[in-house]
């Protein structure tokens, strides 16, 4: 049963699609990796509403981009696309989508080496090992294992996920406050970099997947600690999620981040239904529609409002939250 947020989501996605460029299979006003996350919004909406209206666009995006296998010079960019094509497979059963995700992950494996004891590099330039690339590598590996369990190399995906998490846990990226900094310095130490919201989110998805695979409570416990820390420390006094760059310049990337945290928190909620998570999602969704929405159902960066600017990244991030709220029981 869907709640009243569906009305806002329906209208918000229509507004998002005004930026869609069918020639490029991307969204104007935002970038390549953002597009993978906007594709995720369409997929999540399709799944939650059990509708088919956006399936042709989803397949069109595949047709435009699968020739290049969604591979570029940045392993994190690749990870976003892999996650979305796994999601597309889940919804449609189209094995072409899963094959593409596996192809992307095979390329991501090339980023792993023994520098800092393991982990993948952020880019093929091999100058920085950061949190987001490794969180994505972890989550993609775990999700591929559960979906390719009959493939001859299925255990390879599990081993990659296990190896990545073992490295990540020991890397120092998770600080003493149970929050994840941006990356490692040249001495392989936590660089004290910005605590972006999405770095607290993607890891939750991977940890939930590993918990479901292994039934090892340690995965769920770490996810709970990170989620609780983010909710306590990355919000304003009303409980509204804040990106650290909001009072400055979030560039093209930052506006996308918060929705990624919320979408993964919703995944954690499915296996750990704490009231604090439900309340957080609904509180932020309510603030978005009441304080951060234009008449055309466009949303800004600051979820407490007012609307600062509109673009596809801001729209997608807000929609991540509204889609998560859409299927929560309000009573």
Coordinates of C-alpha atoms in Angstrom, one line a residue:
X1 CA 0.0 0.0 0.0
X2 CA 1.4 3.4 -1.0
X3 CA 0.8 6.6 0.9
X4 CA 0.1 10.1 -0.1
X5 CA 3.7 10.8 -1.1
X6 CA 3.1 9.0 -4.4
X7 CA 1.3 12.2 -5.7
X8 CA 4.5 14.2 -5.1
X9 CA 6.7 11.5 -6.5
X10 CA 4.5 11.2 -9.7
X11 CA 4.7 14.9 -10.3
X12 CA 8.4 15.1 -9.3
X13 CA 9.4 12.4 -11.7
X14 CA 7.5 14.2 -14.5
X15 CA 9.5 17.3 -13.7
X16 CA 12.8 15.3 -13.6
X17 CA 12.0 13.9 -17.1
X18 CA 11.8 17.4 -18.5
X19 CA 15.6 17.4 -18.3
X20 CA 15.9 14.0 -20.0
X21 CA 17.9 14.1 -23.2
X22 CA 16.9 11.1 -25.3
X23 CA 19.7 11.6 -27.8
X24 CA 22.3 11.2 -25.1
X25 CA 20.4 8.9 -22.8
X26 CA 21.3 11.3 -20.0
X27 CA 19.8 14.2 -18.1
X28 CA 20.7 17.8 -19.0
X29 CA 22.0 20.0 -16.1
X30 CA 23.9 17.1 -14.5
X31 CA 26.7 14.6 -15.2
X32 CA 27.5 11.0 -16.1
X33 CA 27.5 9.4 -12.7
X34 CA 24.5 11.3 -11.6
X35 CA 22.6 9.8 -14.5
X36 CA 23.1 6.3 -13.1
X37 CA 21.5 7.5 -9.9
X38 CA 18.6 9.1 -11.8
X39 CA 18.1 5.8 -13.6
X40 CA 17.9 4.3 -10.1
X41 CA 15.1 6.6 -9.2
X42 CA 13.1 5.5 -12.2
X43 CA 13.8 1.9 -11.4
X44 CA 12.8 2.3 -7.7
X45 CA 9.7 4.1 -8.7
X46 CA 8.8 1.4 -11.2
X47 CA 9.3 -1.3 -8.6
X48 CA 7.4 0.4 -5.8
X49 CA 4.4 1.4 -8.0
X50 CA 4.3 -1.8 -10.1
X51 CA 3.9 0.4 -13.2
X52 CA 5.6 0.0 -16.6
X53 CA 5.5 3.5 -18.0
X54 CA 9.2 4.2 -17.6
X55 CA 10.4 0.8 -18.8
X56 CA 10.9 2.0 -22.4
X57 CA 13.1 4.8 -21.2
X58 CA 15.1 2.5 -19.0
X59 CA 15.7 0.2 -21.9
X60 CA 16.5 3.2 -24.1
X61 CA 19.3 4.2 -21.7
X62 CA 20.7 0.7 -21.9
X63 CA 20.6 0.8 -25.7
X64 CA 22.4 4.1 -25.9
X65 CA 25.2 3.2 -23.4
X66 CA 25.7 -0.6 -23.5
X67 CA 28.1 -0.4 -26.5
X68 CA 30.7 1.3 -24.2
X69 CA 29.7 -0.9 -21.3
X70 CA 29.3 2.2 -19.1
X71 CA 33.1 2.0 -18.5
X72 CA 35.2 5.1 -18.1
X73 CA 38.3 6.2 -16.1
X74 CA 36.6 6.4 -12.7
X75 CA 35.8 3.2 -10.8
X76 CA 33.2 4.9 -8.7
X77 CA 31.3 6.1 -11.8
X78 CA 31.3 2.5 -13.0
X79 CA 30.0 1.2 -9.7
X80 CA 26.9 3.5 -9.9
X81 CA 26.0 2.1 -13.3
X82 CA 26.6 -1.5 -12.2
X83 CA 24.2 -1.0 -9.2
X84 CA 21.5 0.4 -11.5
X85 CA 21.8 -2.3 -14.1
X86 CA 21.5 -4.9 -11.3
X87 CA 18.4 -3.1 -10.2
X88 CA 17.1 -3.1 -13.7
X89 CA 17.6 -6.9 -13.9
X90 CA 15.8 -7.4 -10.6
X91 CA 12.7 -5.6 -11.9
X92 CA 12.6 -6.9 -15.5
X93 CA 14.4 -10.2 -15.4
X94 CA 16.3 -9.0 -18.6
X95 CA 19.6 -10.8 -18.3
X96 CA 21.3 -8.3 -20.7
X97 CA 21.2 -5.8 -17.8
X98 CA 22.8 -8.3 -15.4
X99 CA 25.5 -9.1 -18.0
X100 CA 26.3 -5.5 -18.3
X101 CA 26.7 -5.1 -14.6
X102 CA 29.0 -8.1 -14.5
X103 CA 31.1 -6.6 -17.3
X104 CA 31.4 -3.4 -15.4
X105 CA 32.4 -5.2 -12.2
X106 CA 35.1 -7.1 -14.1
X107 CA 36.6 -3.8 -15.1
X108 CA 36.4 -2.5 -11.5
X109 CA 38.4 -5.5 -10.3
X110 CA 41.4 -4.0 -12.2
X111 CA 41.5 -1.2 -9.7
X112 CA 42.5 -3.5 -6.8
X113 CA 46.1 -3.7 -5.8
X114 CA 48.2 -4.1 -2.6
X115 CA 48.8 -0.4 -2.0
X116 CA 47.5 0.4 1.5
X117 CA 47.0 -3.4 1.9
X118 CA 44.3 -3.6 -0.7
X119 CA 41.2 -1.8 -1.9
X120 CA 40.5 -0.3 -5.3
X121 CA 41.6 3.1 -6.6
X122 CA 39.2 5.9 -7.2
X123 CA 40.4 6.2 -10.8
X124 CA 42.6 4.5 -13.3
X125 CA 45.2 7.2 -12.7
X126 CA 45.8 5.4 -9.4
X127 CA 46.4 8.4 -7.2
X128 CA 43.8 8.1 -4.5
X129 CA 42.1 5.3 -2.6
X130 CA 38.8 6.7 -1.3
X131 CA 35.7 5.4 0.5
X132 CA 33.1 5.7 -2.2
X133 CA 34.8 3.6 -4.9
X134 CA 35.4 0.8 -2.3
X135 CA 31.9 1.0 -0.9
X136 CA 30.5 0.6 -4.4
X137 CA 32.9 -2.2 -5.2
X138 CA 31.8 -4.0 -2.0
X139 CA 28.1 -3.5 -2.7
X140 CA 28.2 -4.5 -6.4
X141 CA 30.2 -7.7 -5.5
X142 CA 27.7 -8.7 -2.9
X143 CA 24.7 -8.0 -5.0
X144 CA 26.2 -9.9 -8.0
X145 CA 26.7 -12.9 -5.8
X146 CA 23.1 -13.2 -4.8
X147 CA 21.9 -12.7 -8.4
X148 CA 24.5 -14.9 -10.2
X149 CA 24.6 -17.7 -7.7
X150 CA 24.3 -20.3 -10.4
X151 CA 27.1 -18.9 -12.5
X152 CA 30.4 -20.9 -12.5
X153 CA 32.2 -17.9 -10.9
X154 CA 29.5 -17.0 -8.4
X155 CA 31.8 -17.5 -5.4
X156 CA 34.3 -15.1 -6.9
X157 CA 31.8 -12.3 -6.2
X158 CA 31.3 -13.4 -2.6
X159 CA 35.1 -13.6 -2.1
X160 CA 35.5 -10.1 -3.6
X161 CA 32.8 -8.7 -1.3
X162 CA 34.3 -10.4 1.8
X163 CA 37.9 -9.3 0.9
X164 CA 36.8 -5.8 0.2
X165 CA 34.9 -5.5 3.5
X166 CA 37.7 -7.0 5.5
X167 CA 40.0 -4.4 4.0
X168 CA 37.6 -1.5 4.4
X169 CA 36.9 -2.4 8.1
X170 CA 40.7 -2.4 8.8
X171 CA 41.6 0.6 6.6
X172 CA 40.7 3.3 9.2
X173 CA 38.2 4.9 6.8
X174 CA 35.5 4.6 9.6
X175 CA 36.5 7.1 12.2
X176 CA 36.0 7.0 16.0
X177 CA 32.5 8.6 15.6
X178 CA 31.4 5.7 13.4
X179 CA 31.4 8.0 10.4
X180 CA 33.3 7.5 7.1
X181 CA 35.7 10.1 5.9
X182 CA 36.5 10.7 2.2
X183 CA 39.6 8.6 1.8
X184 CA 43.1 7.7 2.7
X185 CA 46.2 9.9 2.5
X186 CA 49.6 8.9 0.9
X187 CA 50.5 7.3 4.2
X188 CA 47.4 5.1 4.0
X189 CA 45.8 6.8 6.9
X190 CA 42.3 8.3 7.2
X191 CA 42.7 11.7 5.6
X192 CA 40.2 13.4 7.8
X193 CA 38.4 14.4 4.6
X194 CA 34.8 15.6 4.4
X195 CA 32.2 13.3 5.8
X196 CA 29.8 13.2 2.8
X197 CA 26.3 11.8 3.4
X198 CA 26.6 9.3 0.5
X199 CA 29.6 7.7 2.1
X200 CA 27.5 6.8 5.1
X201 CA 24.8 5.4 2.7
X202 CA 26.3 3.1 0.0
X203 CA 28.1 1.0 2.6
X204 CA 24.7 0.2 4.3
X205 CA 23.5 -1.4 1.1
X206 CA 26.5 -3.7 0.9
X207 CA 26.3 -4.6 4.6
X208 CA 22.7 -5.5 4.4
X209 CA 23.4 -7.7 1.4
X210 CA 26.2 -9.5 3.3
X211 CA 24.0 -9.9 6.3
X212 CA 21.3 -11.5 4.2
X213 CA 23.8 -13.8 2.6
X214 CA 25.7 -14.9 5.7
X215 CA 23.2 -14.1 8.6
X216 CA 26.3 -12.7 10.4
X217 CA 25.0 -10.1 12.8
X218 CA 28.3 -8.1 12.7
X219 CA 27.3 -6.7 9.2
X220 CA 24.0 -5.4 10.5
X221 CA 25.5 -4.1 13.7
X222 CA 28.1 -2.0 11.8
X223 CA 25.4 -0.7 9.4
X224 CA 23.3 0.3 12.5
X225 CA 26.2 2.1 14.0
X226 CA 27.0 4.1 10.9
X227 CA 23.3 4.9 10.2
X228 CA 22.7 6.0 13.8
X229 CA 25.8 8.2 13.8
X230 CA 24.8 9.9 10.5
X231 CA 21.3 10.6 11.7
X232 CA 22.6 12.1 15.0
X233 CA 25.6 14.1 13.6
X234 CA 24.7 15.1 10.0
X235 CA 21.3 16.7 10.6
X236 CA 20.0 20.0 11.9
X237 CA 18.1 20.5 15.1
X238 CA 14.9 19.4 13.4
X239 CA 16.4 16.2 12.1
X240 CA 16.8 17.3 8.5
X241 CA 19.8 15.9 6.7
X242 CA 22.5 18.4 5.7
X243 CA 25.3 18.0 3.3
X244 CA 28.6 19.7 4.6
X245 CA 28.8 21.8 1.4
X246 CA 25.3 23.4 1.7
X247 CA 26.5 26.8 2.9
X248 CA 29.2 26.9 0.2
X249 CA 29.4 25.3 -3.2
X250 CA 28.3 21.7 -3.7
X251 CA 29.3 21.8 -7.3
X252 CA 27.7 19.2 -9.7
X253 CA 28.2 16.2 -7.4
X254 CA 27.2 17.2 -3.9
X255 CA 23.5 17.8 -4.6
X256 CA 23.1 14.1 -5.5
X257 CA 24.5 12.8 -2.2
X258 CA 21.7 13.0 0.4
X259 CA 19.2 10.9 -1.5
X260 CA 21.7 8.1 -1.8
X261 CA 22.0 8.0 2.0
X262 CA 18.3 7.9 2.4
X263 CA 17.7 5.2 -0.2
X264 CA 20.3 2.9 1.5
X265 CA 18.9 3.7 5.0
X266 CA 15.5 2.5 3.6
X267 CA 17.3 -0.8 2.6
X268 CA 18.6 -1.1 6.2
X269 CA 15.2 -0.5 7.5
X270 CA 13.9 -3.6 5.8
X271 CA 16.2 -5.8 7.9
X272 CA 16.3 -3.5 11.0
X273 CA 13.0 -1.7 11.3
X274 CA 14.0 0.8 14.0
X275 CA 11.5 3.6 14.5
X276 CA 14.3 6.2 14.3
X277 CA 14.9 5.3 10.7
X278 CA 11.2 5.5 9.7
X279 CA 10.8 8.8 11.5
X280 CA 13.9 10.2 9.8
X281 CA 12.8 9.3 6.3
X282 CA 9.3 10.6 6.8
X283 CA 10.5 13.8 8.5
X284 CA 12.9 14.6 5.7
X285 CA 10.2 13.8 3.0
X286 CA 7.7 16.0 4.8
X287 CA 10.2 18.9 4.9
X288 CA 11.0 18.4 1.2
X289 CA 7.4 18.7 0.0
X290 CA 6.4 21.5 2.4
X291 CA 9.6 23.7 2.5
X292 CA 11.7 22.8 -0.5
X293 CA 9.3 22.5 -3.4
X294 CA 8.3 24.9 -6.2
X295 CA 4.9 24.9 -7.9
X296 CA 6.3 22.8 -10.7
X297 CA 7.3 20.1 -8.2
X298 CA 11.0 20.9 -8.5
X299 CA 13.2 20.6 -5.4
X300 CA 16.3 22.4 -4.2
X301 CA 19.5 21.4 -2.3
X302 CA 18.5 22.4 1.2
X303 CA 15.7 20.1 2.3
X304 CA 14.7 22.5 5.1
X305 CA 14.2 25.1 2.4
X306 CA 14.0 27.4 0.7
X307 CA 14.7 26.2 -2.9
X308 CA 18.1 27.6 -3.9
X309 CA 18.2 26.3 -7.5
X310 CA 16.8 23.4 -9.5
X311 CA 18.5 20.7 -11.6
X312 CA 18.3 17.0 -12.2
X313 CA 20.8 16.1 -9.4
X314 CA 18.8 18.0 -6.8
X315 CA 15.6 16.6 -8.2
X316 CA 16.9 13.0 -8.1
X317 CA 18.2 13.3 -4.6
X318 CA 14.9 14.6 -3.2
X319 CA 13.0 11.9 -5.2
X320 CA 15.1 9.2 -3.6
X321 CA 13.8 10.3 -0.3
X322 CA 10.2 10.7 -1.4
X323 CA 10.2 7.3 -3.0
X324 CA 11.5 5.8 0.2
X325 CA 8.8 7.5 2.1
X326 CA 6.1 6.5 -0.4
X327 CA 6.0 2.9 0.8
X328 CA 6.3 3.5 4.5
X329 CA 3.1 3.2 6.5
X330 CA 2.2 6.6 7.9
X331 CA -0.1 5.3 10.6

